[in-house]
Structures are given as C-alpha cells and as structure tokens.
CSV table of C-alpha atoms in Angstrom, one decimal:
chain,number,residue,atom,x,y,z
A,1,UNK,CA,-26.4,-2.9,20.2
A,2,UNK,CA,-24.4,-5.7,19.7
A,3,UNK,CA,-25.6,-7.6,17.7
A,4,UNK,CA,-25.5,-5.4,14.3
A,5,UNK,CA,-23.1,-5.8,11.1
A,6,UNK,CA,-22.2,-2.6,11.7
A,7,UNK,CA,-20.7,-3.8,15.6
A,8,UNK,CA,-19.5,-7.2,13.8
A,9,UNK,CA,-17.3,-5.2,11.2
A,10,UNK,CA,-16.1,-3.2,13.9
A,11,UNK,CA,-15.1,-5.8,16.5
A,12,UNK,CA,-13.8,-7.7,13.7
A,13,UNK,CA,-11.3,-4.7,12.7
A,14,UNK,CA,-10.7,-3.6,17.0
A,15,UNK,CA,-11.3,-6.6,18.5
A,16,UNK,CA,-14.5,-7.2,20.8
A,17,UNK,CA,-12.9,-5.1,23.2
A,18,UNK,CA,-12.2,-1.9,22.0
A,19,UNK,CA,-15.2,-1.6,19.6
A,20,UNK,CA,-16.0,2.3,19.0
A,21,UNK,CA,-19.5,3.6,18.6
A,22,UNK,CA,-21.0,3.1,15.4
A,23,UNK,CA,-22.2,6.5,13.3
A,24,UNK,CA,-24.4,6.1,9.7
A,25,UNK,CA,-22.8,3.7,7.5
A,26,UNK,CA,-23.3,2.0,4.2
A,27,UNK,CA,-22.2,-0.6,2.1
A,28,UNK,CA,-18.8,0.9,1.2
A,29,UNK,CA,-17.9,1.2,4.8
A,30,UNK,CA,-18.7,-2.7,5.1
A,31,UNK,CA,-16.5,-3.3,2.3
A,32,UNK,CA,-13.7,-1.0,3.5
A,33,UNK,CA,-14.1,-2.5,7.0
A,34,UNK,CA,-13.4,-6.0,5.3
A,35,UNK,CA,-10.8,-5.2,4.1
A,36,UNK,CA,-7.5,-8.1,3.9
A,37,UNK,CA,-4.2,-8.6,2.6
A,38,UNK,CA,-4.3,-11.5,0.5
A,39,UNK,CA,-1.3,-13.7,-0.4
A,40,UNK,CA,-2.4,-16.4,-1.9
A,41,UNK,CA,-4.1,-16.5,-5.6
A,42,UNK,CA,-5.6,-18.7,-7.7
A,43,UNK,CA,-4.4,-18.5,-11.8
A,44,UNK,CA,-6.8,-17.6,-12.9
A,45,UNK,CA,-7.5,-14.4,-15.5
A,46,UNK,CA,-9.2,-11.3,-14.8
A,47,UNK,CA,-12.4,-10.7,-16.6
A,48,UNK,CA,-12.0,-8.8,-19.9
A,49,UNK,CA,-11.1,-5.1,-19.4
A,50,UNK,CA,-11.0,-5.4,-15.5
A,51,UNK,CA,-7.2,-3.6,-15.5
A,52,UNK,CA,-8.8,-0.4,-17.4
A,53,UNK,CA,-12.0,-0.4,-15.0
A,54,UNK,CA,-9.2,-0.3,-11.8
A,55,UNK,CA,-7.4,2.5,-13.6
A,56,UNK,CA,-10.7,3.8,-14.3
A,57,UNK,CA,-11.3,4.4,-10.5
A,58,UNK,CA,-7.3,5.2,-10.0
A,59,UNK,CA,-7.8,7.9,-12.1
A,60,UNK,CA,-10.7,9.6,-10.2
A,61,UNK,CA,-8.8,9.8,-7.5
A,62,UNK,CA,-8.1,13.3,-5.9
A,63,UNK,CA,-4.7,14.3,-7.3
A,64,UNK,CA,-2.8,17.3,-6.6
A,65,UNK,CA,-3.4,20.6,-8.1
A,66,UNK,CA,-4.6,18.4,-11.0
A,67,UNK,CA,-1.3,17.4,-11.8
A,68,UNK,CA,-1.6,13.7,-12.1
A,69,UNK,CA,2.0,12.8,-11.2
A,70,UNK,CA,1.3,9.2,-11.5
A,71,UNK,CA,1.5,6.3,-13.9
A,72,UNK,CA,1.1,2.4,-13.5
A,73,UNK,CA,3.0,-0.5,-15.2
A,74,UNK,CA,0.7,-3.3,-15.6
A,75,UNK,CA,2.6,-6.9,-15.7
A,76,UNK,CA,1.1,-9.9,-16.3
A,77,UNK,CA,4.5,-12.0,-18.2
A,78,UNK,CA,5.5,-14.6,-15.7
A,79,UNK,CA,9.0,-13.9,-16.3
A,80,UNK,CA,8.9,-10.5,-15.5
A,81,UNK,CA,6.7,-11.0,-12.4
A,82,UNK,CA,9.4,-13.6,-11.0
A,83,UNK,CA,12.4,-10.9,-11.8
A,84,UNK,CA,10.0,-8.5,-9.5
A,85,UNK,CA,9.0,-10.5,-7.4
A,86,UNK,CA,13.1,-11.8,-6.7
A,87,UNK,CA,13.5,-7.6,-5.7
A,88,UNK,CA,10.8,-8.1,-3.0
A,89,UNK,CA,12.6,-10.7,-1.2
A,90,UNK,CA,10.6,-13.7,-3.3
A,91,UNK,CA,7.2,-12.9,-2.1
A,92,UNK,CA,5.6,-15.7,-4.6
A,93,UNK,CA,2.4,-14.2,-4.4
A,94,UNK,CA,3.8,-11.6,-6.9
A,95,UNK,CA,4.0,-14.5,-8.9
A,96,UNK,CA,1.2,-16.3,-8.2
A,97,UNK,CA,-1.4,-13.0,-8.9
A,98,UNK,CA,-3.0,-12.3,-12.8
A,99,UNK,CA,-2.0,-9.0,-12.5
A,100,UNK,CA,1.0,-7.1,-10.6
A,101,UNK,CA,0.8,-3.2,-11.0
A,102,UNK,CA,3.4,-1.2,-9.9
A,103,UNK,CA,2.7,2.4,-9.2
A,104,UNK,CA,5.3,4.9,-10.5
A,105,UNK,CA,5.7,8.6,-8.9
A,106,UNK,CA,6.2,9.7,-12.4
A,107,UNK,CA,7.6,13.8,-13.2
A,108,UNK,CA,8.6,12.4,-16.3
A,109,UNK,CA,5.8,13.1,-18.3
A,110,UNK,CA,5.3,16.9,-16.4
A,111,UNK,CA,9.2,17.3,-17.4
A,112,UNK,CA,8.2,16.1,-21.0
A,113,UNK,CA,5.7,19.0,-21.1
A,114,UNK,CA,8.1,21.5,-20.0
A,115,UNK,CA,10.2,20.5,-22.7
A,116,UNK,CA,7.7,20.4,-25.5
A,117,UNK,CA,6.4,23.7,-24.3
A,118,UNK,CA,9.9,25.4,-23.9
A,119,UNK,CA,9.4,25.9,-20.2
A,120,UNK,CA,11.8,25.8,-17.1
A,121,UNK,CA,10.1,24.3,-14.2
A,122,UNK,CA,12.0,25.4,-11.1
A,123,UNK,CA,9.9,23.9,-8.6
A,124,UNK,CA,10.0,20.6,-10.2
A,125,UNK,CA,13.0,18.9,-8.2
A,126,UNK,CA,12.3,19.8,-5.0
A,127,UNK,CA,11.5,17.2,-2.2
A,128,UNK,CA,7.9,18.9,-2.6
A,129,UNK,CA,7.2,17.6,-5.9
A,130,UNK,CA,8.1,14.3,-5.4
A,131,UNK,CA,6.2,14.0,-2.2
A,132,UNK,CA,3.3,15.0,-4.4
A,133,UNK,CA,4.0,12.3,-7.1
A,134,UNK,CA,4.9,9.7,-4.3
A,135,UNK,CA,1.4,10.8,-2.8
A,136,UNK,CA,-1.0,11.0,-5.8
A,137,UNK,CA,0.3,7.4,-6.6
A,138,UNK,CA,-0.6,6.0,-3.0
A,139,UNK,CA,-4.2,7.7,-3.2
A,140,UNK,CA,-4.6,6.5,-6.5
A,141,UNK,CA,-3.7,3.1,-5.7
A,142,UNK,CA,-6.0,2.9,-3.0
A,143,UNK,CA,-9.0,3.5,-5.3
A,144,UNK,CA,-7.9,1.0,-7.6
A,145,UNK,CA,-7.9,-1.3,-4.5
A,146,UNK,CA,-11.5,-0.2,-3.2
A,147,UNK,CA,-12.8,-0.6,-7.3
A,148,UNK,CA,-10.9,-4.2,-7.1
A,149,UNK,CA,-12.3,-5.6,-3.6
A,150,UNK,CA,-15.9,-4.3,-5.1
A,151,UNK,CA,-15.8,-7.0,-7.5
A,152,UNK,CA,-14.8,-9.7,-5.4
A,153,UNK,CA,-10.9,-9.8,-6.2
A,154,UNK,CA,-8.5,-9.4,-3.9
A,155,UNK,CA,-5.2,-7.4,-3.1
A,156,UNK,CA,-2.0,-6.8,-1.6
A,157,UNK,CA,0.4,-4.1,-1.8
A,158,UNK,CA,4.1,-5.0,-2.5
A,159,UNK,CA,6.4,-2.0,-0.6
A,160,UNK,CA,9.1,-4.4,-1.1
A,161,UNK,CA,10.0,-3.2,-4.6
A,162,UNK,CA,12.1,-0.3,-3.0
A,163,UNK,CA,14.5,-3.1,-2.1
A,164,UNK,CA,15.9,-1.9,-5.4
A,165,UNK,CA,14.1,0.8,-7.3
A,166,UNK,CA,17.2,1.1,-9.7
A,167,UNK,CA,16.6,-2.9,-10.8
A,168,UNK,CA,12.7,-2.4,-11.2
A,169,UNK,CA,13.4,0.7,-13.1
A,170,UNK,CA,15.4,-0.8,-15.3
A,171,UNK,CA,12.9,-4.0,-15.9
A,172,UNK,CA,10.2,-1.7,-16.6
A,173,UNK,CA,12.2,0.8,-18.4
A,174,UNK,CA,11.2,3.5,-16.7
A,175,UNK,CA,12.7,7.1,-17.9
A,176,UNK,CA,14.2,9.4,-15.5
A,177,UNK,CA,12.1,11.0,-13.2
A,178,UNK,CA,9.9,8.0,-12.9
A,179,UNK,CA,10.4,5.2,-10.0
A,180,UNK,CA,8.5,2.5,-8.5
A,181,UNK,CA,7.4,3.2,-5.2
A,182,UNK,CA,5.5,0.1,-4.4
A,183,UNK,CA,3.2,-2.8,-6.2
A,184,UNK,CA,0.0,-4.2,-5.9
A,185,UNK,CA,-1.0,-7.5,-6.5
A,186,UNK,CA,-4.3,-8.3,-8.0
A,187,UNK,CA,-6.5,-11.6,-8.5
A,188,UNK,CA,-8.8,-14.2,-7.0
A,189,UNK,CA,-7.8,-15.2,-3.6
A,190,UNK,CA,-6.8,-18.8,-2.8
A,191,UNK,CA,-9.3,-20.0,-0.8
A,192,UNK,CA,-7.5,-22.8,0.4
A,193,UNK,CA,-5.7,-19.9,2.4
A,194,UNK,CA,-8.2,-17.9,3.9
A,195,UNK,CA,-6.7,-14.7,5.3
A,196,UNK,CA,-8.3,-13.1,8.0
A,197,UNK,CA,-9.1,-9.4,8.9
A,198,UNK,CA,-6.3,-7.8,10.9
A,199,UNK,CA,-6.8,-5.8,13.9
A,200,UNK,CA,-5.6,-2.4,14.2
A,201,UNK,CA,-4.7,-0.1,17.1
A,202,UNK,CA,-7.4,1.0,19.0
A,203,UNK,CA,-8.8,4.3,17.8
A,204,UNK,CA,-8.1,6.0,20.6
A,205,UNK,CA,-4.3,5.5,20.1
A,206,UNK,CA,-4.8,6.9,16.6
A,207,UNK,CA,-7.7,9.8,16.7
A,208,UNK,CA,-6.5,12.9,18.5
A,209,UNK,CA,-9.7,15.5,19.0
A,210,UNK,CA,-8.2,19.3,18.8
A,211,UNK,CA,-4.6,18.7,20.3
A,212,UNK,CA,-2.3,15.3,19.8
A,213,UNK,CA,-2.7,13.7,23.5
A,214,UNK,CA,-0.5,10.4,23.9
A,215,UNK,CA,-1.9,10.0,27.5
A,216,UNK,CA,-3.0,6.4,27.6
A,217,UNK,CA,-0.9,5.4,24.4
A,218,UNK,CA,1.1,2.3,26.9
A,219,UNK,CA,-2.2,0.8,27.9
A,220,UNK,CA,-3.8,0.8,24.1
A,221,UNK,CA,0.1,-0.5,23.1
A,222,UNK,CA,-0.7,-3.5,25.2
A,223,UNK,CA,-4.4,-4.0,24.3
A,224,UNK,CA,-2.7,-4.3,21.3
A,225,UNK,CA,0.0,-6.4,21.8
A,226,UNK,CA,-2.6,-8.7,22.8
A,227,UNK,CA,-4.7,-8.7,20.0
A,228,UNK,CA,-2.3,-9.0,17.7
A,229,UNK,CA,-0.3,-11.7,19.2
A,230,UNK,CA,-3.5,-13.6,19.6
A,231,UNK,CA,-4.0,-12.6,15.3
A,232,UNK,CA,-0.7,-13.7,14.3
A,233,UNK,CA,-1.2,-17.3,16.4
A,234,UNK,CA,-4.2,-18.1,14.0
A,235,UNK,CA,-2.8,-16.9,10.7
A,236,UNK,CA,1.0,-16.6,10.5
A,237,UNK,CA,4.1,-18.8,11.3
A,238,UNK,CA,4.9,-17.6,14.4
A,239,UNK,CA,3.0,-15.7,16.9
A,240,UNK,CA,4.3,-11.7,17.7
A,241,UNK,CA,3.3,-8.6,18.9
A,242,UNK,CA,3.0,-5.2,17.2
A,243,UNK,CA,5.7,-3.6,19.3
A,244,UNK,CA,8.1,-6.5,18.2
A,245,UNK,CA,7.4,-6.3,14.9
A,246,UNK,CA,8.2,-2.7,14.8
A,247,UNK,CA,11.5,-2.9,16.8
A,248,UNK,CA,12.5,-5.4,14.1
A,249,UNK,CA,11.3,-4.0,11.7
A,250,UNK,CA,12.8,-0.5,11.8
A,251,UNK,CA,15.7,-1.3,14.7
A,252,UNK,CA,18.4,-1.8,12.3
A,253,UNK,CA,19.5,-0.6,9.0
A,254,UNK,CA,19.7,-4.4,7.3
A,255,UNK,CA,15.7,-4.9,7.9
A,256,UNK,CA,15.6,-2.2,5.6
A,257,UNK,CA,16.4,-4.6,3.0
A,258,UNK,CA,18.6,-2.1,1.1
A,259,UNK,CA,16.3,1.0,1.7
A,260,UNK,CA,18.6,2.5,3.4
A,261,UNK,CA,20.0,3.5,0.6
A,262,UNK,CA,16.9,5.0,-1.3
A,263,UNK,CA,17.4,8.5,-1.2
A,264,UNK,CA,20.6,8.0,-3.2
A,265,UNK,CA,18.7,5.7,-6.0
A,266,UNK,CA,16.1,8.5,-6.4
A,267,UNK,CA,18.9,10.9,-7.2
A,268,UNK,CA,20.2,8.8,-9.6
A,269,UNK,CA,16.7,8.2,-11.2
A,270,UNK,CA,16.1,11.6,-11.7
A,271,UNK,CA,15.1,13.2,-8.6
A,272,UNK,CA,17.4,15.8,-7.1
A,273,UNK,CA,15.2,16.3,-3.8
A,274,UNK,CA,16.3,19.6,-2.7
C-alpha cells in the first residue's frame, strides 16, 4: 500500500522512488524516520530539568564493557557559546540554541581511578581506547537526541568543533585525556525556517545481505544525485549533489578546516594513540 504513514515516512526519508518495503513499526520508528537537522532556534528556555532528563537517556545508552568513557559539558552563557561557535566556522545556530552540549571522549576520569587505586593501566593509550571513548560518546549522544526530538525540541550536531579541539579544550577546561569530539545543539526550532527531511542513499547502496556487493552502486549514486540536488533546491542556497559535496568536502586538505591536523592535537591532549 501506498497510502500508509508507514510508506509516507519512508518516501519522505528515500524519495517516492526508491521506497523499501515496510516490516512492523511503531511510534519510535516514526519519530526516528522524522528525523531533521535544525538550524534555526527560537530563545527560548528549556523546561525545568530537561538537560538532566537528556543525560538521563544519554546515560542508558550501551557503553563499552561498562566503562562509560564519556562526559558532556553543558553551555548555556552566550559568551561562551559565541567563542564555540567562532571554532565551528560561526555556525550561529550554536548561538542561537538554549543549550549547546559538547560531548567529550573522556579517559580522564578512568585515568583518575587508576591513580586513586594505585594501578597502571597499560591498555589505556592505545588507539583502541580512544576509539571506545570517541564511540560511547557518539551512541550516547544519539540517545540524548532520540529523548530530545521525543519532546518536541529539536537538534543538530556540531562536528565542527574539531576545527580546533585544543581551543575548545581550553574554553571548557577540559583535563588531559578529555577532548571534544563534536556538539549538539538543543532547543525549539524556528519555525519561520522550516527544515525539511533529508533523503538518504537508497538502501540498497547501504545494506549488504551476507557479502558487501557494490554492483549497482553508479545507478543508486545517480538516483541520488537526483534527489538530493532536487533537496538542496528547496532548502539550501544553492542547489548540489551528494557526489559534489563529498569531492569538496574531503578533496582537499583546507576543507578540512584544520582537521588535518587532529591526530597531532589529541596527542597533545593526552592521547598517545599507539
């Protein structure tokens, strides 16, 4: 059928064309399906103890071996937001949000315990660990953004701030062993500036069933192209497809805004990667 939320939710995340077939669902899937980026905010504050129900659901996340190798840094002083909002190339919206949480990859506190406890940790700064912390934050996030859209705010995630991770850590103060690996900002969309959902790739660019096949992959690159051109038209400044915006995006070192240089910042922040 066609004429279901379910297809609706679908077509409106594929496009009517490449709609796949749709299996049970339920309320959450709607909302996750609806998902947006939003940057555009209105001022005004979050309902009392909102930022401890989001780390509420950040928290019950699934973390690691249990290791919880994650903190947030809630900011709400305009000041501060504009200094980390300057790092991310002066996406306003960082400004313009109640709340901007940036997610830390944080082996500061297991390093603490170590320390307290009289322990050597030996597997601590390996590339490993830090992928763990990096990854724990990310999943955590993401709960914090499914708990946020549930009650009607909105979001958007700020990678930006690894522009400079050595600036941010020193306007949160972060200890060593603790870095900002992206932001997230949270608050009532605008909605004078209605933003859209975005189409993805088709799935069958993305789900692989027993062995990774790209057969096809030129054909759903186009689809997408398409789709995506048609997307940008409606809602952003210029129009562009997905493969141009990945050339430019990763086809030379300066449209990494300084990123390029990351894996030397975490060193000096406390991570030896090994």
């Amino acid at each position: 059928m066609t004429d279901t939320p379910n297809h609706a939710a679908l077509a409106a995340r594929y496009g009517a064309g490449h709609v796949p077939a749709a299996g049970p669902w339920s309320p959450v899937i709607d909302a996750l399906l609806a998902h947006r980026s939003v940057r555009a905010y209105r001022p005004d504050p979050l309902p009392e103890g909102t930022l401890e129900t989001l780390v509420a659901a950040a928290q019950s996340a699934a973390t690691s071996s249990n290791l919880q190798t994650w903190s947030v840094v809630a900011v709400t002083d305009p000041a501060r937001k504009a200094r980390l909002a300057a790092v991310a190339n002066g996406q306003k919206h960082i400004e313009q949000c109640p709340l901007f949480l940036v997610w830390i990859a944080d082996l500061s506190r297991t390093a603490r315990l170590a320390e307290a406890e009289g322990k050597a940790l030996e597997g601590l700064p390996y590339l490993e660990t830090f992928l763990v912390a990096a990854l724990d934050a990310g999943l955590a996030a993401q709960n914090a953004v499914v708990a946020a859209e549930s009650l009607g705010l909105s979001t958007v995630y700020i990678g930006a701030l690894r522009n400079d991770v050595r600036a941010v850590a020193a306007e949160l103060d972060l200890p060593p062993g603790a870095v900002g690996v992206f932001g997230l900002c949270v608050g009532h969309a605008d909605p004078a500036q209605p933003a859209e959902v975005k189409p993805r790739l088709p799935q069958p660019a993305i789900l692989h069933r027993e062995r990774y096949d790209s057969c096809g992959e030129e054909a759903h690159r186009a689809a997408y192209d398409s789709a995506l051109g048609a997307f940008s038209a409606r809602n952003e400044m210029s129009a562009y497809r997905w493969t141009e915006r990945v050339l430019a995006r990763l086809g030379s070192t300066r449209a990494l805004h300084g990123r390029d240089g990351l894996k030397g910042a975490l060193r000096a922040l406390g991570f030896p990667l090994r």
